[in-house]
Amino acid sequence: MTRLSFSDTVKGEERDGILVVTIANPPVNATSASVRAGLMAALAHSSDRPHLAGLVLTSTGTTFIGGADIREFGLPPVEPILPVVVEAIEAHDKPVVAALNGAALGGGLEVALACHARLALPSAVVALPEVKLGLLPGAGGTQRLPRLIGAVEAMEMIASGRTVKAGDAQSHGILDDIVEQDLATQAIALARTLAEQELRRTGDLAPPALDTSAFDEAAAKILAKARGQKAPAEAVRLVRLACEIPLPDGLAAERQAFLSLRDGSESKALRHVFFAEREAGKVAALAGIAPRPIETIGIAGLGLMGSGIAVAALGVGLTVIGLDQTPEAAAKGRERIVGVIEKSVASGRLSRAAADAQVSRLSVTATDADLTAADLVIEAVFDDLAVKIDLFRRLDAVLRPDAILATNTSYLDPDAIAAATAIPERVLGLHFFSPAHIMRLLEVVRCARTAPDVLATGLALAKRLKKLAVVTGVTEGFIGNRIFSAYRREAEFLIEDGALPHEIDAALEAFGFPMGLFAVYDMAGLEIAWARRKRQAATRDPAERYVPIADRLCELGRFGQKAGRGWYAYPDGKRQVDPEVTTLIESCRTEKGITPQSFSSDEILARLLSAMALEGRALLTEGIAARESDIDLVMINGYGFPAHKGGPMFWSPGA
Ligand code: 3HC
């Protein structure tokens, strides 16, 4: 067997008259410049050697090709560009068989589509996830996939970016076959067979038929979820073009759209988010520190939050012991947890067997001592310092000394909670967002005395729970709620200064927030924040600007959507501007002698986003947040900031 090297990252060997080309470009075999050059060299090698009957293209590791190298996007292009490589593969006069040893994503699937046949291991998946980066497939995906599987299905895959498992990919016609083992050997055999036949080139297939009404209906569904982003709309347009114009024209249109999106603000923002997510949770000081093993989790407090955490933990194979104040409360908590799991069964997201296995790992109790088996206990009781301190003292007395204690407090000082225990080094904060089994964000709170391996364990647990962990220091409200408070304060100042709630909400929704701030208040209910403000009233600095409008609304019983009235009126359940609220706002302004100004949508946004970014800067200066990108992730994943705008710090650099 002759070993060949086509570039640093592309190697080859001749087997049974077939050139087996292997990409080795860890971590995900992206099509970096050296891979593209290596593939071209491999094709040239094949062309020059009549004794070779064809090629097999595969990779090392568990990813076939993770896509184009996203890190190259901001840099000057290096030839050959991927579309050229893809076209050369398709045009090759000997069969090229893609042997998918794992995920073929983005440019990776485009390479595979250009091959003359595709085999895959059962573990392989395929996707054109470019829209998630604000992009389109840029190497023929929008033109070849519809020719292979039809316009509607291709459009749905490309405009949503969804991942398709090997079995489904085969039934759709993306994969020719799935092989359990000996992938390369079977691909070699297929290449030899294809060498005897006329090659099936995806680009030569007839343009797909266009069923306009089915296409438009499917497109409307996807675009409704896209919140005005450009890439999904472009994906729809390009797939439609694939049905209407010849391949070379379609490819040219795709390239133009790809470049324009790549250089546009949405893609830059989404690429920032992609790398921010991979950076989050990395703590240099923890290098080499092993987390403690966690298999059994105690959850103290089985209300909405505690139950959600339990569902998340059971879902990833952990054993859960739930604790509540009385056997009745514990039983109710169990019912709530099982109820959520059963809902997943009813909707087909979870099998009966998997649900039964999850429930079998759940026990509940009203006795503290039953938590002794727990490796880590998360407290999710009422957010009151005395209650939490009492609980932590009791838990401290019954848990093993190596067990970890986590508080899920949103606003209280976890250092004060830790100080009540004998071993404060084992205490940290795990601030989940509600509903905890759905929301991805988890603020991992490093308390003053948290031991490094305890913090490492918090991060490892977050990963196991499939959460996006962001480390925060201790401050009131941590990263998210502190920025949210600054944002909220600014919104209320804006109201006093002359804007109306619906104008602020319209500006936020046009920017991409799923719901404006005042609509969110109404949905959540105004009474809890009112009670908190009343508690804080005695200690509030009288010199501080205070906006009393929300209090006045509550005094009138306008507690939000549930009450049918809040910042808005909901006469038939639908949000509506209420002149009574406008009058109330105007009279509050008059009382303070404020002459209202009018604000454009851009001015409203500028004030709100700057307030967020300024608070973010303060968090960085105070050492509460480690990096700007962590702040962006918190606001995107916890508070509805649109990902395609990159987050408040990305949006307002240097604020
Ligand atoms: N380019 C450059 N780096 C990439 C990359 C890519 N396409 N995909 C992943 N990486 C890097 C990550 O940044 C990370 O680097 P780090 O270790 O320095 O932080 C490392 O690879 C591992 O990534 P993950 O932590 O995400 O590893 P996982 O195993 O969890 O997931 C994956 C692997 C499923 C491949 C995931 O990384 C992923 O979804 N990648 C992006 C896939 C994608 O969007 N491809 C399309 C790219 S655009 C394109 O192809 C355009 C074309 O049409 C022209």
XYZ file of C-alpha atoms and ligand atoms in Angstrom:
709
model
C 0.000 0.000 0.000
C 1.457 3.367 -1.029
C 0.913 6.195 1.428
C 0.442 9.562 -0.213
C 0.315 13.088 1.097
C -1.720 15.670 -0.815
C -1.383 18.404 1.808
C -0.842 18.740 5.546
C -4.392 17.623 6.137
C -5.234 15.340 3.214
C -3.602 11.943 2.871
C -4.190 9.046 0.532
C -3.529 5.437 -0.166
C -4.268 3.225 -3.121
C -6.378 0.187 -2.273
C -7.730 -2.264 -4.847
C -7.219 0.241 -7.630
C -9.096 2.960 -5.747
C -7.555 6.077 -4.229
C -8.790 6.388 -0.638
C -8.489 10.042 0.319
C -8.623 10.824 4.033
C -9.054 14.262 5.560
C -7.352 14.757 8.922
C -7.997 18.315 10.030
C -9.013 18.185 13.674
C -11.128 19.074 15.527
C -13.962 18.839 12.951
C -12.231 18.365 9.567
C -13.350 21.778 8.339
C -12.521 22.526 4.710
C -9.618 24.862 5.538
C -7.290 26.031 2.760
C -4.995 23.013 3.118
C -7.942 20.604 2.878
C -9.196 22.293 -0.281
C -5.711 22.242 -1.811
C -5.281 18.603 -0.760
C -8.554 17.552 -2.370
C -7.581 19.228 -5.650
C -4.184 17.483 -5.518
C -5.906 14.149 -4.897
C -8.148 14.649 -7.936
C -5.112 15.554 -10.047
C -3.304 12.434 -8.791
C -6.284 10.328 -9.838
C -6.515 11.957 -13.288
C -2.837 11.296 -13.931
C -3.036 7.585 -13.098
C -5.022 5.433 -15.478
C -4.662 2.414 -13.173
C -6.888 4.119 -10.598
C -10.584 3.387 -11.172
C -12.011 5.908 -8.725
C -11.803 7.629 -5.349
C -13.237 7.239 -1.895
C -13.414 10.347 0.239
C -13.502 9.946 4.007
C -12.068 11.454 7.192
C -10.445 10.593 10.476
C -12.301 10.930 13.776
C -16.041 11.111 14.247
C -16.894 14.016 11.934
C -16.795 13.639 8.158
C -16.535 17.377 7.493
C -17.898 20.010 9.911
C -18.234 22.577 7.116
C -16.218 25.440 5.783
C -13.643 26.788 8.228
C -15.592 29.553 9.940
C -12.369 31.093 11.247
C -11.346 31.901 7.656
C -14.477 33.943 6.944
C -13.115 37.324 7.942
C -9.797 36.740 6.119
C -8.748 37.275 2.482
C -9.837 34.250 0.384
C -7.280 31.552 -0.358
C -7.565 29.611 -3.620
C -8.953 27.140 -4.426
C -12.283 28.227 -2.956
C -14.740 25.522 -1.937
C -17.198 25.902 -4.855
C -14.301 25.214 -7.247
C -13.296 22.087 -5.328
C -16.890 20.896 -5.233
C -17.293 21.394 -8.975
C -14.032 19.574 -9.652
C -15.231 16.597 -7.593
C -18.539 16.462 -9.440
C -16.856 16.833 -12.840
C -14.199 14.174 -12.126
C -14.275 11.508 -14.778
C -13.897 8.647 -12.300
C -16.368 7.837 -9.553
C -15.884 9.639 -6.259
C -17.682 7.949 -3.351
C -18.217 9.853 -0.112
C -17.806 7.597 2.921
C -19.389 9.502 5.792
C -17.706 8.435 9.011
C -19.728 11.057 10.921
C -21.450 14.415 10.497
C -21.417 16.056 7.060
C -22.344 19.647 7.776
C -22.553 22.711 5.569
C -19.664 22.648 3.108
C -19.133 19.041 4.239
C -22.507 17.999 2.891
C -21.903 20.069 -0.221
C -18.715 18.077 -0.845
C -20.681 14.865 -0.320
C -23.461 16.027 -2.665
C -20.900 16.561 -5.406
C -19.651 12.989 -5.029
C -21.203 10.376 -7.265
C -22.501 8.260 -4.364
C -22.750 8.547 -0.591
C -22.381 5.818 2.029
C -22.540 6.474 5.746
C -22.162 4.871 9.132
C -25.422 4.761 11.128
C -24.004 7.415 13.473
C -23.613 9.961 10.669
C -25.854 13.008 10.396
C -26.230 15.554 7.628
C -27.257 19.211 7.684
C -26.875 22.495 5.903
C -26.781 24.585 9.100
C -25.449 27.758 7.457
C -28.601 29.778 8.309
C -27.681 29.378 11.956
C -24.594 31.410 11.130
C -26.627 33.926 9.123
C -25.413 32.317 5.885
C -26.503 30.186 2.996
C -24.800 27.078 1.719
C -22.136 28.654 -0.493
C -20.822 25.687 -2.432
C -23.815 24.532 -4.398
C -26.026 23.235 -1.591
C -29.032 25.349 -2.518
C -28.869 24.091 -6.106
C -27.827 20.449 -5.728
C -29.916 19.378 -2.727
C -33.263 20.306 -4.385
C -32.247 18.335 -7.483
C -31.609 15.338 -5.259
C -34.559 15.426 -2.839
C -37.102 17.914 -4.212
C -37.747 21.576 -3.661
C -39.934 21.611 -0.551
C -37.822 19.193 1.466
C -34.570 20.872 0.461
C -35.946 24.299 1.277
C -37.116 23.122 4.707
C -33.717 21.634 5.450
C -31.737 24.625 4.262
C -33.943 27.410 5.634
C -34.190 25.762 9.057
C -30.653 24.352 9.172
C -31.987 21.246 10.882
C -29.935 18.112 11.362
C -31.075 14.912 9.645
C -30.103 11.498 10.991
C -28.583 8.877 8.699
C -31.766 6.795 8.433
C -33.897 9.783 7.444
C -31.203 11.035 5.087
C -31.306 7.694 3.336
C -35.085 7.681 3.022
C -34.957 11.211 1.610
C -32.414 10.088 -0.971
C -29.478 12.089 0.387
C -27.576 8.923 1.270
C -27.407 5.922 -1.027
C -26.793 3.415 1.733
C -25.967 2.999 5.390
C -23.302 0.481 6.294
C -22.773 -0.918 9.771
C -19.030 -1.501 9.471
C -16.012 -1.604 7.118
C -17.087 1.706 5.653
C -13.950 2.254 3.571
C -13.963 -1.301 2.213
C -17.598 -1.040 1.173
C -17.019 2.379 -0.359
C -14.091 0.974 -2.350
C -16.312 -1.828 -3.633
C -18.978 0.703 -4.630
C -16.422 2.904 -6.409
C -15.266 -0.132 -8.394
C -18.845 -0.930 -9.378
C -19.581 2.664 -10.367
C -16.463 2.721 -12.517
C -18.316 0.387 -14.869
C -21.365 2.655 -15.115
C -22.290 6.097 -16.254
C -21.769 8.484 -13.341
C -24.738 10.113 -11.644
C -23.816 13.746 -11.151
C -26.176 15.579 -8.792
C -25.805 18.813 -10.725
C -26.881 17.061 -13.933
C -30.197 15.923 -12.464
C -33.247 17.700 -13.807
C -34.320 20.810 -11.885
C -36.975 19.845 -9.346
C -40.636 20.425 -10.089
C -42.110 23.371 -8.213
C -45.454 22.916 -6.499
C -45.888 26.608 -5.794
C -48.596 26.387 -3.184
C -46.905 23.609 -1.160
C -43.603 25.470 -1.428
C -45.065 28.807 -0.343
C -46.933 27.230 2.534
C -43.815 25.496 3.864
C -41.728 28.639 3.349
C -44.221 30.824 5.218
C -44.035 28.503 8.233
C -40.251 28.689 8.370
C -40.018 32.413 7.732
C -42.525 33.121 10.509
C -39.980 31.710 12.953
C -37.065 33.623 11.430
C -38.005 36.957 13.043
C -37.006 38.956 9.993
C -33.557 37.419 9.526
C -32.173 37.594 6.005
C -30.559 34.173 5.603
C -33.679 31.964 5.793
C -35.447 34.227 3.284
C -32.458 33.982 0.964
C -32.469 30.201 1.343
C -36.090 30.105 0.216
C -35.334 32.366 -2.747
C -32.326 30.327 -3.885
C -34.087 26.961 -3.664
C -36.921 28.377 -5.725
C -34.347 29.559 -8.272
C -32.963 26.005 -8.447
C -36.341 25.004 -9.896
C -36.367 27.816 -12.417
C -32.895 28.474 -13.856
C -29.982 26.363 -15.146
C -27.382 25.103 -12.665
C -24.550 27.524 -13.565
C -26.871 30.515 -13.139
C -28.206 29.131 -9.881
C -24.678 28.584 -8.587
C -23.689 32.130 -9.524
C -26.751 33.542 -7.748
C -26.009 31.417 -4.703
C -22.399 32.604 -4.581
C -23.426 36.231 -4.778
C -25.984 35.812 -1.990
C -23.512 33.854 0.145
C -20.834 36.560 -0.092
C -23.299 39.309 0.660
C -24.616 37.480 3.734
C -21.112 36.542 4.880
C -20.080 40.187 4.900
C -23.333 41.366 6.471
C -24.020 42.191 10.097
C -26.316 39.238 10.866
C -23.742 36.626 9.969
C -20.975 38.465 11.803
C -23.204 38.533 14.889
C -24.134 34.856 14.648
C -20.509 33.823 14.095
C -19.623 35.826 17.187
C -22.301 33.866 19.076
C -20.980 30.550 17.709
C -17.486 31.193 19.025
C -18.820 32.816 22.216
C -20.646 29.581 23.025
C -17.509 27.552 22.543
C -15.537 29.950 24.746
C -18.115 30.180 27.549
C -17.427 28.142 30.621
C -13.703 27.949 29.843
C -11.856 29.070 32.979
C -8.088 29.187 32.569
C -7.513 28.813 36.306
C -9.316 25.467 36.266
C -6.975 23.816 33.744
C -6.024 20.383 35.016
C -8.529 20.454 37.892
C -10.726 17.366 37.920
C -14.413 17.782 38.713
C -15.932 15.592 41.429
C -18.005 12.674 40.129
C -21.734 13.401 40.176
C -24.355 10.693 39.767
C -26.960 11.494 42.392
C -28.450 14.936 42.755
C -30.543 16.202 45.617
C -33.075 18.923 44.856
C -34.437 20.827 47.808
C -37.739 22.470 46.929
C -39.913 20.826 44.295
C -41.832 23.858 43.056
C -41.747 24.899 39.426
C -38.003 25.547 39.391
C -36.976 22.476 41.402
C -39.174 20.207 39.295
C -37.713 21.626 36.093
C -34.182 20.973 37.351
C -35.233 17.427 38.279
C -36.617 16.811 34.778
C -33.370 18.070 33.223
C -31.264 15.865 35.521
C -33.359 12.724 35.014
C -33.248 13.307 31.271
C -29.458 12.947 31.199
C -29.326 9.809 33.314
C -28.762 11.280 36.781
C -30.464 9.920 39.891
C -32.599 12.501 41.687
C -33.698 12.700 45.312
C -36.277 15.456 45.739
C -36.820 17.063 49.135
C -39.767 19.170 50.200
C -41.167 20.356 53.505
C -43.902 17.769 54.009
C -44.585 14.327 52.532
C -47.603 15.857 50.784
C -45.497 18.618 49.190
C -42.894 16.034 48.172
C -45.577 13.857 46.598
C -46.956 16.864 44.745
C -43.455 17.655 43.471
C -43.086 14.104 42.249
C -46.419 14.390 40.461
C -45.275 17.589 38.758
C -41.998 16.017 37.607
C -43.680 12.861 36.326
C -46.287 15.060 34.630
C -43.646 16.849 32.568
C -42.015 13.557 31.597
C -45.389 12.097 30.608
C -46.087 15.121 28.425
C -42.917 14.322 26.481
C -44.174 10.774 25.988
C -47.571 12.029 24.829
C -45.967 14.351 22.285
C -43.732 11.590 20.982
C -40.476 13.192 22.113
C -39.724 10.438 24.611
C -40.314 6.695 24.436
C -42.304 4.869 27.103
C -39.224 2.858 28.095
C -37.033 5.965 28.430
C -39.702 7.700 30.524
C -40.017 4.688 32.828
C -36.247 4.574 33.229
C -36.213 8.266 34.161
C -38.994 7.934 36.713
C -37.289 4.879 38.255
C -34.325 7.117 39.116
C -36.535 9.584 41.012
C -37.356 9.440 44.710
C -38.882 12.123 46.919
C -38.806 12.694 50.659
C -39.541 15.179 53.414
C -36.589 14.007 55.542
C -33.278 15.874 55.210
C -31.249 12.780 56.123
C -32.510 11.016 52.972
C -30.206 13.288 50.964
C -27.026 11.631 52.307
C -26.621 9.677 49.062
C -26.468 12.931 47.061
C -23.176 13.997 45.473
C -24.580 17.487 44.981
C -27.680 19.219 46.282
C -29.361 22.121 44.500
C -31.567 24.304 46.614
C -34.569 25.789 44.814
C -36.726 27.065 47.653
C -38.410 30.451 48.138
C -35.934 33.311 47.519
C -35.649 34.426 51.139
C -32.302 34.622 52.909
C -33.484 33.290 56.268
C -35.206 30.320 54.611
C -32.131 29.481 52.547
C -29.690 29.872 55.427
C -31.792 27.568 57.589
C -31.923 24.966 54.814
C -28.178 25.142 54.159
C -27.404 24.692 57.883
C -29.612 21.604 57.984
C -28.141 20.166 54.777
C -24.613 20.920 55.925
C -25.247 18.728 58.942
C -26.498 15.684 57.025
C -24.518 15.654 53.758
C -21.215 13.881 53.211
C -18.301 16.336 53.613
C -17.364 15.905 49.939
C -20.904 16.603 48.689
C -21.481 19.948 46.986
C -24.159 22.464 47.944
C -25.603 24.738 45.284
C -28.068 27.569 45.623
C -30.386 28.581 42.826
C -30.985 32.038 44.251
C -31.645 34.827 41.738
C -31.016 37.901 43.863
C -29.702 36.879 47.300
C -26.053 36.870 48.312
C -24.749 33.302 47.998
C -21.700 34.248 50.089
C -24.024 34.924 53.005
C -25.638 31.528 52.437
C -22.216 29.832 52.204
C -21.062 31.552 55.395
C -23.807 29.765 57.296
C -22.222 26.386 56.506
C -19.248 24.629 58.080
C -17.549 24.093 54.699
C -18.180 27.209 52.547
C -15.651 25.911 49.994
C -18.235 23.384 48.835
C -20.868 26.002 48.104
C -21.575 27.575 44.709
C -24.515 29.056 42.882
C -26.307 27.323 40.020
C -28.751 29.864 38.690
C -31.159 28.101 36.365
C -33.692 29.926 34.222
C -37.322 28.895 34.202
C -38.522 26.446 32.922
C -35.253 24.782 33.901
C -35.723 21.711 31.712
C -36.110 23.917 28.630
C -33.955 27.014 29.100
C -30.373 26.419 28.035
C -28.693 29.087 30.107
C -27.112 28.339 33.478
C -25.220 30.965 35.439
C -22.562 29.175 37.469
C -21.818 31.415 40.429
C -18.311 31.435 41.837
C -18.683 32.452 45.482
C -15.843 34.068 47.433
C -14.721 30.740 48.886
C -15.850 28.205 46.260
C -13.094 25.573 45.840
C -11.735 25.241 42.279
C -12.859 21.622 41.939
C -16.341 22.610 43.120
C -16.544 25.238 40.372
C -15.181 22.683 37.878
C -17.901 20.276 39.014
C -20.576 22.928 38.468
C -19.319 23.406 34.909
C -19.100 19.679 34.249
C -22.633 19.213 35.551
C -23.870 22.027 33.298
C -22.318 20.288 30.324
C -23.904 16.980 31.276
C -27.265 18.739 31.617
C -26.664 20.125 28.075
C -26.783 23.649 29.438
C -24.840 26.649 28.265
C -22.796 27.592 31.330
C -21.551 31.103 31.965
C -19.432 31.767 35.044
C -20.376 34.805 37.117
C -19.048 36.318 40.309
C -21.292 37.408 43.142
C -23.321 40.579 42.653
C -26.976 41.325 43.098
C -28.762 39.521 40.276
C -25.502 38.099 38.833
C -24.797 38.956 35.195
C -28.260 38.578 33.709
C -30.547 40.136 36.255
C -28.159 43.001 36.861
C -28.168 43.943 33.202
C -31.881 43.296 33.008
C -32.422 45.706 35.936
C -30.433 48.423 34.176
C -32.431 47.847 30.998
C -35.721 47.884 32.865
C -34.781 51.061 34.715
C -33.903 52.773 31.452
C -37.199 51.687 29.885
C -39.111 53.226 32.768
C -37.071 56.434 32.521
C -37.961 56.507 28.834
C -41.646 56.266 29.700
C -41.352 59.168 32.089
C -39.357 61.115 29.526
C -42.019 60.772 26.857
C -42.165 57.319 25.239
C -45.179 55.056 25.611
C -45.000 51.336 26.470
C -46.229 50.251 23.058
C -43.618 52.439 21.327
C -40.848 50.839 23.363
C -42.234 47.357 22.760
C -42.575 48.001 19.026
C -38.937 49.136 18.844
C -37.766 46.045 20.735
C -39.856 43.665 18.665
C -38.688 45.230 15.404
C -35.119 44.773 16.640
C -35.827 41.059 17.112
C -36.854 40.532 20.749
C -39.667 37.965 20.712
C -41.737 40.260 22.930
C -41.429 43.824 24.143
C -40.521 44.479 27.762
C -43.915 45.769 28.876
C -45.715 42.887 27.202
C -43.370 40.555 29.081
C -44.173 42.283 32.381
C -47.855 41.803 31.733
C -47.365 38.176 30.853
C -45.302 37.455 33.974
C -47.580 39.480 36.278
C -46.691 42.724 38.049
C -47.474 41.835 41.657
C -44.242 40.040 42.676
C -42.002 42.922 41.629
C -44.439 45.320 43.337
C -44.132 43.393 46.606
C -40.330 43.530 46.291
C -40.374 47.277 45.652
C -42.565 47.785 48.707
C -40.084 45.789 50.840
C -37.201 47.870 49.497
C -38.994 51.214 49.859
C -37.664 51.953 53.347
C -34.031 51.559 52.298
C -34.274 53.236 48.897
C -32.045 56.280 48.397
C -34.493 59.199 48.176
C -32.099 61.017 45.841
C -32.291 58.163 43.316
C -34.639 58.623 40.356
C -37.655 56.433 40.979
C -40.467 55.845 38.507
C -43.726 55.154 40.362
C -45.855 54.248 37.324
C -45.711 50.468 37.848
C -46.756 50.942 41.479
C -49.732 53.037 40.394
C -50.792 50.326 37.949
C -50.687 47.749 40.727
C -52.638 50.016 43.084
C -55.377 49.963 40.426
C -55.298 46.159 40.380
C -53.668 46.156 36.945
C -51.519 43.093 37.612
C -51.042 42.126 33.967
C -52.520 39.709 31.496
C -54.083 37.424 34.128
C -56.048 40.403 35.465
C -57.008 41.412 31.923
C -55.182 44.729 32.436
C -51.631 45.827 33.129
C -49.419 48.027 30.991
C -51.908 47.130 28.278
C -55.556 46.112 28.226
C -56.577 42.609 27.121
C -60.281 42.919 26.374
C -60.483 39.752 24.291
C -57.138 38.289 25.385
C -55.321 40.395 22.779
C -52.825 43.077 23.762
C -54.207 46.569 23.215
C -53.020 50.083 24.065
C -55.104 51.386 26.998
C -55.839 55.149 27.076
C -56.249 54.881 30.853
C -52.568 53.873 31.138
C -51.536 56.713 28.844
C -53.423 59.177 31.046
C -51.823 57.724 34.169
C -48.357 58.056 32.623
C -49.075 61.634 31.607
C -50.206 62.568 35.076
C -47.084 60.998 36.611
C -44.952 63.115 34.265
C -46.898 66.248 35.199
C -46.445 65.536 38.914
C -42.695 65.462 38.388
C -42.743 68.489 36.091
C -41.364 66.508 33.154
C -42.055 67.898 29.677
C -42.399 64.834 27.450
C -40.114 64.493 24.438
C -40.829 62.300 21.468
C -38.463 59.436 20.684
C -37.889 57.653 17.413
C -37.613 53.891 17.418
C -33.843 54.193 16.916
C -33.498 56.569 19.831
C -35.444 54.225 22.067
C -33.226 51.322 21.068
C -30.036 53.316 21.459
C -30.952 54.237 25.030
C -31.963 50.734 26.027
C -29.026 48.966 24.397
C -26.505 51.470 25.754
C -27.900 50.999 29.246
C -27.340 47.246 28.886
C -23.835 47.656 27.490
C -22.850 50.158 30.179
C -23.931 47.780 32.909
C -22.037 45.027 31.088
C -18.894 47.156 31.137
C -19.331 47.678 34.867
C -19.605 43.899 35.350
C -16.343 43.413 33.460
C -14.566 46.124 35.446
C -15.770 44.593 38.700
C -14.555 41.164 37.569
C -18.044 39.663 37.817
C -18.079 38.625 34.143
C -14.942 37.228 32.512
C -15.586 38.328 28.939
C -17.896 40.469 26.848
C -19.077 37.446 24.925
C -20.290 35.760 28.141
C -22.546 38.746 28.761
C -23.898 38.503 25.222
C -24.731 34.824 25.715
C -26.563 35.500 28.964
C -28.746 38.165 27.390
C -29.419 36.085 24.269
C -30.235 32.850 26.065
C -31.918 34.205 29.173
C -33.649 37.412 28.128
C -34.614 37.125 24.474
C -31.922 39.383 22.998
C -31.903 38.431 19.284
C -28.918 36.196 18.516
C -28.587 37.698 15.047
C -27.766 41.027 16.700
C -24.936 39.386 18.646
C -25.806 40.550 22.172
C -25.551 43.957 23.857
C -21.745 44.031 24.063
C -21.286 43.009 20.428
C -23.920 45.540 19.416
C -22.409 48.454 21.317
C -18.649 47.887 21.251
C -16.725 50.203 23.510
C -19.909 51.487 25.200
N -14.913 26.005 11.364
C -13.959 26.290 12.266
N -13.951 25.795 13.530
C -14.951 24.975 13.875
C -15.988 24.631 12.986
C -15.941 25.181 11.668
N -16.875 24.897 10.754
N -16.841 23.815 13.622
C -16.353 23.634 14.858
N -15.207 24.324 15.013
C -14.346 24.361 16.190
C -15.019 25.009 17.393
O -14.847 26.396 17.380
C -14.299 24.331 18.537
O -13.060 24.986 18.688
P -12.358 25.135 20.141
O -12.117 23.740 20.592
O -11.148 25.917 19.839
O -13.348 25.865 20.998
C -14.014 22.937 18.016
O -14.136 23.020 16.597
C -14.991 21.884 18.504
O -16.303 22.349 18.266
P -17.497 22.016 19.275
O -17.087 22.378 20.651
O -18.715 22.634 18.728
O -17.533 20.425 19.162
P -18.764 19.443 19.126
O -18.169 18.099 18.993
O -19.690 19.741 20.252
O -19.576 19.782 17.782
C -19.863 20.248 15.433
C -18.979 19.585 16.523
C -21.217 19.520 15.385
C -19.136 20.102 14.126
C -20.093 21.719 15.816
O -18.851 22.318 16.110
C -20.752 22.536 14.750
O -21.966 22.541 14.655
N -19.940 23.262 13.947
C -20.437 24.202 12.966
C -21.028 23.485 11.777
C -21.418 24.492 10.734
O -22.131 25.443 10.992
N -20.952 24.273 9.520
C -21.241 25.166 8.449
C -20.119 26.120 8.305
S -20.423 27.345 7.100
C -20.182 26.538 5.619
O -19.932 25.368 5.594
C -20.271 27.401 4.408
C -20.262 26.595 3.168
O -21.568 26.409 2.726
C -19.479 27.292 2.075
